[in-house]
């Protein structure tokens, strides 16, 4: 059914090239993106399969959408606006087209974080960050990161996090956790279907670790 929305496949992969100035340097992303399709009006779409379930406990799993989000952004560079339909055994997500300037801005932010992440471990844990964005308070992120009764924490499932940031206090000590969550994951969070991400509370204005 999803393929039927864009019945015509573009045979060739699209060349993806993107540059952004980062700390006086100009790193470049260069790749190819396939699977682009069009409808009768020439509107572009891309249908991708996700082997993991996208929905758990009535919420979309933002961490499972990150790689699809990056490809979605890159897909705007060569051919224009793009809709990406991500399909899993449990849950589908439609990422809607963006203005080219907006896609480029998000990609530039990712490049900045990538460069810094090559120099040191960044204090960002995706599942915990989405919990913070969703609930609007620190306690939700703390529970996801450190776990609880019959719930394994994110730090326990990721050796990278366990070594660099063994607990939530270490993860949020510098204050960067909130900034990285806002810059890198907020755009994806806002693109997710509102009926399942269920923000529940206003956008957080206080960084984890801060006191009122």
PDB file of C-alpha atoms in Angstrom:
ATOM      1  CA  UNK A   1       0.000   0.000   0.000  1.00  0.00           C
ATOM      2  CA  UNK A   2       2.823   2.402   0.841  1.00  0.00           C
ATOM      3  CA  UNK A   3       4.548   1.720  -2.464  1.00  0.00           C
ATOM      4  CA  UNK A   4       1.243   2.430  -4.185  1.00  0.00           C
ATOM      5  CA  UNK A   5       1.357   6.042  -2.993  1.00  0.00           C
ATOM      6  CA  UNK A   6       4.443   6.525  -5.159  1.00  0.00           C
ATOM      7  CA  UNK A   7       4.026   3.929  -7.908  1.00  0.00           C
ATOM      8  CA  UNK A   8       7.012   4.892 -10.030  1.00  0.00           C
ATOM      9  CA  UNK A   9      10.514   3.956  -8.939  1.00  0.00           C
ATOM     10  CA  UNK A  10      13.452   6.165  -9.883  1.00  0.00           C
ATOM     11  CA  UNK A  11      15.981   3.727 -11.254  1.00  0.00           C
ATOM     12  CA  UNK A  12      19.188   5.488 -10.315  1.00  0.00           C
ATOM     13  CA  UNK A  13      20.415   6.326  -6.835  1.00  0.00           C
ATOM     14  CA  UNK A  14      20.680  10.020  -6.043  1.00  0.00           C
ATOM     15  CA  UNK A  15      24.068  11.544  -5.281  1.00  0.00           C
ATOM     16  CA  UNK A  16      24.155  13.139  -1.825  1.00  0.00           C
ATOM     17  CA  UNK A  17      26.724  15.852  -1.157  1.00  0.00           C
ATOM     18  CA  UNK A  18      26.592  18.248   1.743  1.00  0.00           C
ATOM     19  CA  UNK A  19      29.130  20.615   3.284  1.00  0.00           C
ATOM     20  CA  UNK A  20      29.031  22.772   6.392  1.00  0.00           C
ATOM     21  CA  UNK A  21      31.650  24.914   8.073  1.00  0.00           C
ATOM     22  CA  UNK A  22      32.555  23.481  11.459  1.00  0.00           C
ATOM     23  CA  UNK A  23      35.191  25.152  13.625  1.00  0.00           C
ATOM     24  CA  UNK A  24      36.989  26.587  10.619  1.00  0.00           C
ATOM     25  CA  UNK A  25      36.880  23.324   8.672  1.00  0.00           C
ATOM     26  CA  UNK A  26      34.455  22.181   5.971  1.00  0.00           C
ATOM     27  CA  UNK A  27      33.612  18.473   6.369  1.00  0.00           C
ATOM     28  CA  UNK A  28      31.592  16.944   3.568  1.00  0.00           C
ATOM     29  CA  UNK A  29      28.994  14.193   3.485  1.00  0.00           C
ATOM     30  CA  UNK A  30      29.134  12.270   0.212  1.00  0.00           C
ATOM     31  CA  UNK A  31      26.965   9.225  -0.450  1.00  0.00           C
ATOM     32  CA  UNK A  32      24.216   7.743  -2.577  1.00  0.00           C
ATOM     33  CA  UNK A  33      20.565   7.326  -1.629  1.00  0.00           C
ATOM     34  CA  UNK A  34      18.314   4.807  -3.333  1.00  0.00           C
ATOM     35  CA  UNK A  35      14.679   3.801  -3.153  1.00  0.00           C
ATOM     36  CA  UNK A  36      13.250   7.143  -4.274  1.00  0.00           C
ATOM     37  CA  UNK A  37       9.818   6.913  -5.898  1.00  0.00           C
ATOM     38  CA  UNK A  38       7.355   9.417  -7.385  1.00  0.00           C
ATOM     39  CA  UNK A  39       3.614   9.680  -7.890  1.00  0.00           C
ATOM     40  CA  UNK A  40       1.622  11.033 -10.842  1.00  0.00           C
ATOM     41  CA  UNK A  41       2.224  14.612  -9.713  1.00  0.00           C
ATOM     42  CA  UNK A  42       5.956  14.089  -9.335  1.00  0.00           C
ATOM     43  CA  UNK A  43       5.828  14.139  -5.518  1.00  0.00           C
ATOM     44  CA  UNK A  44       8.717  12.153  -4.068  1.00  0.00           C
ATOM     45  CA  UNK A  45       8.524   9.377  -1.501  1.00  0.00           C
ATOM     46  CA  UNK A  46      10.717   6.691  -0.001  1.00  0.00           C
ATOM     47  CA  UNK A  47       9.484   3.499   1.694  1.00  0.00           C
ATOM     48  CA  UNK A  48      11.852   1.743   4.101  1.00  0.00           C
ATOM     49  CA  UNK A  49      11.457  -1.278   6.376  1.00  0.00           C
ATOM     50  CA  UNK A  50      12.532  -1.330  10.022  1.00  0.00           C
ATOM     51  CA  UNK A  51      13.149  -4.792  11.467  1.00  0.00           C
ATOM     52  CA  UNK A  52      12.602  -3.633  15.056  1.00  0.00           C
ATOM     53  CA  UNK A  53       9.144  -2.636  16.286  1.00  0.00           C
ATOM     54  CA  UNK A  54       8.594   1.112  16.118  1.00  0.00           C
ATOM     55  CA  UNK A  55       5.942   1.101  18.842  1.00  0.00           C
ATOM     56  CA  UNK A  56       6.414  -0.077  22.414  1.00  0.00           C
ATOM     57  CA  UNK A  57       4.011   0.550  25.295  1.00  0.00           C
ATOM     58  CA  UNK A  58       1.896   2.814  23.053  1.00  0.00           C
ATOM     59  CA  UNK A  59       4.830   5.113  22.285  1.00  0.00           C
ATOM     60  CA  UNK A  60       6.948   5.404  19.184  1.00  0.00           C
ATOM     61  CA  UNK A  61      10.589   4.472  19.733  1.00  0.00           C
ATOM     62  CA  UNK A  62      12.492   7.532  18.672  1.00  0.00           C
ATOM     63  CA  UNK A  63      15.845   5.796  18.984  1.00  0.00           C
ATOM     64  CA  UNK A  64      14.807   3.382  16.214  1.00  0.00           C
ATOM     65  CA  UNK A  65      14.048   6.299  13.890  1.00  0.00           C
ATOM     66  CA  UNK A  66      17.344   8.176  14.129  1.00  0.00           C
ATOM     67  CA  UNK A  67      19.059   6.564  11.135  1.00  0.00           C
ATOM     68  CA  UNK A  68      15.904   6.938   9.034  1.00  0.00           C
ATOM     69  CA  UNK A  69      15.709  10.605  10.044  1.00  0.00           C
ATOM     70  CA  UNK A  70      19.262  11.284   8.861  1.00  0.00           C
ATOM     71  CA  UNK A  71      18.538   9.600   5.511  1.00  0.00           C
ATOM     72  CA  UNK A  72      15.279  11.555   5.288  1.00  0.00           C
ATOM     73  CA  UNK A  73      17.135  14.836   5.734  1.00  0.00           C
ATOM     74  CA  UNK A  74      19.767  13.860   3.170  1.00  0.00           C
ATOM     75  CA  UNK A  75      17.066  12.888   0.680  1.00  0.00           C
ATOM     76  CA  UNK A  76      16.023  16.533   0.370  1.00  0.00           C
ATOM     77  CA  UNK A  77      19.407  17.662  -0.942  1.00  0.00           C
ATOM     78  CA  UNK A  78      19.360  16.431  -4.509  1.00  0.00           C
ATOM     79  CA  UNK A  79      15.775  16.139  -5.661  1.00  0.00           C
ATOM     80  CA  UNK A  80      13.686  18.340  -3.403  1.00  0.00           C
ATOM     81  CA  UNK A  81      11.012  17.651  -0.772  1.00  0.00           C
ATOM     82  CA  UNK A  82      10.643  14.013   0.264  1.00  0.00           C
ATOM     83  CA  UNK A  83       8.204  11.962   2.313  1.00  0.00           C
ATOM     84  CA  UNK A  84       9.680   8.927   4.078  1.00  0.00           C
ATOM     85  CA  UNK A  85       7.421   6.087   5.171  1.00  0.00           C
ATOM     86  CA  UNK A  86       9.065   3.821   7.773  1.00  0.00           C
ATOM     87  CA  UNK A  87       7.252   0.502   8.210  1.00  0.00           C
ATOM     88  CA  UNK A  88       7.756  -2.112  10.925  1.00  0.00           C
ATOM     89  CA  UNK A  89       5.908  -5.175  12.192  1.00  0.00           C
ATOM     90  CA  UNK A  90       4.410  -2.980  14.911  1.00  0.00           C
ATOM     91  CA  UNK A  91       3.943   0.647  13.964  1.00  0.00           C
ATOM     92  CA  UNK A  92       4.580   2.851  10.950  1.00  0.00           C
ATOM     93  CA  UNK A  93       5.937   6.396  10.867  1.00  0.00           C
ATOM     94  CA  UNK A  94       5.613   9.001   8.156  1.00  0.00           C
ATOM     95  CA  UNK A  95       8.295  11.672   8.068  1.00  0.00           C
ATOM     96  CA  UNK A  96       6.903  14.632   6.180  1.00  0.00           C
ATOM     97  CA  UNK A  97       8.747  16.871   3.703  1.00  0.00           C
ATOM     98  CA  UNK A  98      10.786  19.800   4.985  1.00  0.00           C
ATOM     99  CA  UNK A  99      11.978  23.046   3.468  1.00  0.00           C
ATOM    100  CA  UNK A 100      15.456  22.564   2.011  1.00  0.00           C
ATOM    101  CA  UNK A 101      16.950  25.179   4.338  1.00  0.00           C
ATOM    102  CA  UNK A 102      15.493  23.387   7.352  1.00  0.00           C
ATOM    103  CA  UNK A 103      16.899  20.015   6.265  1.00  0.00           C
ATOM    104  CA  UNK A 104      20.295  21.609   5.682  1.00  0.00           C
ATOM    105  CA  UNK A 105      20.224  23.246   9.120  1.00  0.00           C
ATOM    106  CA  UNK A 106      19.500  19.929  10.838  1.00  0.00           C
ATOM    107  CA  UNK A 107      22.262  18.200   8.864  1.00  0.00           C
ATOM    108  CA  UNK A 108      24.721  20.951   9.795  1.00  0.00           C
ATOM    109  CA  UNK A 109      23.885  20.447  13.475  1.00  0.00           C
ATOM    110  CA  UNK A 110      24.524  16.718  13.075  1.00  0.00           C
ATOM    111  CA  UNK A 111      27.897  17.396  11.432  1.00  0.00           C
ATOM    112  CA  UNK A 112      28.922  19.665  14.295  1.00  0.00           C
ATOM    113  CA  UNK A 113      28.031  16.958  16.818  1.00  0.00           C
ATOM    114  CA  UNK A 114      29.731  14.268  14.726  1.00  0.00           C
ATOM    115  CA  UNK A 115      32.998  16.214  14.651  1.00  0.00           C
ATOM    116  CA  UNK A 116      32.929  16.759  18.394  1.00  0.00           C
ATOM    117  CA  UNK A 117      31.948  13.140  18.961  1.00  0.00           C
ATOM    118  CA  UNK A 118      35.092  12.011  17.138  1.00  0.00           C
ATOM    119  CA  UNK A 119      37.155  13.848  19.761  1.00  0.00           C
ATOM    120  CA  UNK A 120      35.387  12.793  22.980  1.00  0.00           C
ATOM    121  CA  UNK A 121      32.355  10.806  24.138  1.00  0.00           C
ATOM    122  CA  UNK A 122      29.322  13.065  23.965  1.00  0.00           C
ATOM    123  CA  UNK A 123      26.893  12.947  26.909  1.00  0.00           C
ATOM    124  CA  UNK A 124      23.826  11.921  24.920  1.00  0.00           C
ATOM    125  CA  UNK A 125      21.789   8.761  25.433  1.00  0.00           C
ATOM    126  CA  UNK A 126      19.035   8.510  22.838  1.00  0.00           C
ATOM    127  CA  UNK A 127      16.374   6.617  24.808  1.00  0.00           C
ATOM    128  CA  UNK A 128      16.838   8.778  27.879  1.00  0.00           C
ATOM    129  CA  UNK A 129      16.831  11.949  25.791  1.00  0.00           C
ATOM    130  CA  UNK A 130      13.543  11.020  24.141  1.00  0.00           C
ATOM    131  CA  UNK A 131      12.077  10.250  27.571  1.00  0.00           C
ATOM    132  CA  UNK A 132      13.077  13.730  28.713  1.00  0.00           C
ATOM    133  CA  UNK A 133      11.648  15.391  25.603  1.00  0.00           C
ATOM    134  CA  UNK A 134       8.433  13.403  25.977  1.00  0.00           C
ATOM    135  CA  UNK A 135       7.790  13.820  29.696  1.00  0.00           C
ATOM    136  CA  UNK A 136       9.297  17.236  30.203  1.00  0.00           C
ATOM    137  CA  UNK A 137      11.056  16.345  33.455  1.00  0.00           C
ATOM    138  CA  UNK A 138      14.337  14.900  34.593  1.00  0.00           C
ATOM    139  CA  UNK A 139      12.883  11.990  36.550  1.00  0.00           C
ATOM    140  CA  UNK A 140      11.650  10.245  33.402  1.00  0.00           C
ATOM    141  CA  UNK A 141      15.091  10.382  31.799  1.00  0.00           C
ATOM    142  CA  UNK A 142      16.750   9.241  35.026  1.00  0.00           C
ATOM    143  CA  UNK A 143      14.513   6.167  35.187  1.00  0.00           C
ATOM    144  CA  UNK A 144      15.194   5.216  31.582  1.00  0.00           C
ATOM    145  CA  UNK A 145      18.944   5.724  31.973  1.00  0.00           C
ATOM    146  CA  UNK A 146      19.510   3.938  35.282  1.00  0.00           C
ATOM    147  CA  UNK A 147      16.554   1.557  35.207  1.00  0.00           C
ATOM    148  CA  UNK A 148      14.550   0.274  38.135  1.00  0.00           C
ATOM    149  CA  UNK A 149      12.616  -2.723  39.363  1.00  0.00           C
ATOM    150  CA  UNK A 150      12.435  -5.238  36.505  1.00  0.00           C
ATOM    151  CA  UNK A 151      13.661  -2.552  34.109  1.00  0.00           C
ATOM    152  CA  UNK A 152      17.185  -2.543  32.734  1.00  0.00           C
ATOM    153  CA  UNK A 153      18.606   0.933  32.326  1.00  0.00           C
ATOM    154  CA  UNK A 154      19.953   2.273  29.047  1.00  0.00           C
ATOM    155  CA  UNK A 155      23.408   2.569  30.611  1.00  0.00           C
ATOM    156  CA  UNK A 156      23.370  -1.190  31.251  1.00  0.00           C
ATOM    157  CA  UNK A 157      22.794  -1.968  27.580  1.00  0.00           C
ATOM    158  CA  UNK A 158      25.496   0.264  26.097  1.00  0.00           C
ATOM    159  CA  UNK A 159      29.195  -0.261  26.947  1.00  0.00           C
ATOM    160  CA  UNK A 160      30.000   3.177  25.543  1.00  0.00           C
ATOM    161  CA  UNK A 161      27.692   4.863  28.030  1.00  0.00           C
ATOM    162  CA  UNK A 162      28.659   2.558  30.906  1.00  0.00           C
ATOM    163  CA  UNK A 163      32.320   3.479  30.565  1.00  0.00           C
ATOM    164  CA  UNK A 164      31.981   7.214  29.940  1.00  0.00           C
ATOM    165  CA  UNK A 165      28.872   8.033  31.984  1.00  0.00           C
ATOM    166  CA  UNK A 166      28.189   5.310  34.578  1.00  0.00           C
ATOM    167  CA  UNK A 167      25.161   7.091  36.069  1.00  0.00           C
ATOM    168  CA  UNK A 168      22.705   9.847  35.213  1.00  0.00           C
ATOM    169  CA  UNK A 169      24.536  12.398  37.353  1.00  0.00           C
ATOM    170  CA  UNK A 170      27.678  11.878  35.267  1.00  0.00           C
ATOM    171  CA  UNK A 171      25.683  12.083  32.027  1.00  0.00           C
ATOM    172  CA  UNK A 172      24.121  15.435  32.937  1.00  0.00           C
ATOM    173  CA  UNK A 173      26.958  17.028  34.928  1.00  0.00           C
ATOM    174  CA  UNK A 174      28.171  19.278  32.110  1.00  0.00           C
ATOM    175  CA  UNK A 175      24.687  20.412  31.069  1.00  0.00           C
ATOM    176  CA  UNK A 176      25.318  19.287  27.492  1.00  0.00           C
ATOM    177  CA  UNK A 177      22.782  16.473  27.677  1.00  0.00           C
ATOM    178  CA  UNK A 178      19.881  18.916  27.435  1.00  0.00           C
ATOM    179  CA  UNK A 179      21.500  20.953  24.660  1.00  0.00           C
ATOM    180  CA  UNK A 180      22.292  17.880  22.566  1.00  0.00           C
ATOM    181  CA  UNK A 181      18.809  16.465  23.064  1.00  0.00           C
ATOM    182  CA  UNK A 182      17.252  19.734  21.941  1.00  0.00           C
ATOM    183  CA  UNK A 183      19.539  20.279  18.959  1.00  0.00           C
ATOM    184  CA  UNK A 184      19.828  16.746  17.601  1.00  0.00           C
ATOM    185  CA  UNK A 185      16.682  14.910  18.706  1.00  0.00           C
ATOM    186  CA  UNK A 186      14.002  17.568  19.190  1.00  0.00           C
ATOM    187  CA  UNK A 187      13.490  17.945  15.391  1.00  0.00           C
ATOM    188  CA  UNK A 188      12.887  14.204  15.040  1.00  0.00           C
ATOM    189  CA  UNK A 189      10.677  14.155  18.127  1.00  0.00           C
ATOM    190  CA  UNK A 190       8.511  16.916  16.654  1.00  0.00           C
ATOM    191  CA  UNK A 191       8.294  14.971  13.381  1.00  0.00           C
ATOM    192  CA  UNK A 192       6.956  11.855  15.118  1.00  0.00           C
ATOM    193  CA  UNK A 193       3.169  11.294  15.262  1.00  0.00           C
ATOM    194  CA  UNK A 194       1.802  13.216  18.234  1.00  0.00           C
ATOM    195  CA  UNK A 195      -0.756  10.565  19.144  1.00  0.00           C
ATOM    196  CA  UNK A 196       1.999   8.142  20.150  1.00  0.00           C
ATOM    197  CA  UNK A 197       4.853  10.334  21.342  1.00  0.00           C
ATOM    198  CA  UNK A 198       2.427  11.845  23.892  1.00  0.00           C
ATOM    199  CA  UNK A 199       4.422  14.824  25.191  1.00  0.00           C
ATOM    200  CA  UNK A 200       2.023  15.247  28.116  1.00  0.00           C
ATOM    201  CA  UNK A 201       3.761  18.325  29.520  1.00  0.00           C
ATOM    202  CA  UNK A 202       5.065  21.612  28.091  1.00  0.00           C
ATOM    203  CA  UNK A 203       8.455  21.702  26.431  1.00  0.00           C
ATOM    204  CA  UNK A 204      11.125  21.505  29.166  1.00  0.00           C
ATOM    205  CA  UNK A 205      12.747  24.819  29.972  1.00  0.00           C
ATOM    206  CA  UNK A 206      15.042  23.597  32.738  1.00  0.00           C
ATOM    207  CA  UNK A 207      18.109  21.551  31.902  1.00  0.00           C
ATOM    208  CA  UNK A 208      18.636  18.288  33.791  1.00  0.00           C
ATOM    209  CA  UNK A 209      20.855  18.899  36.772  1.00  0.00           C
ATOM    210  CA  UNK A 210      19.689  22.495  37.247  1.00  0.00           C
ATOM    211  CA  UNK A 211      17.868  23.500  40.392  1.00  0.00           C
ATOM    212  CA  UNK A 212      14.953  25.875  40.600  1.00  0.00           C
TER     213      UNK A 212
END
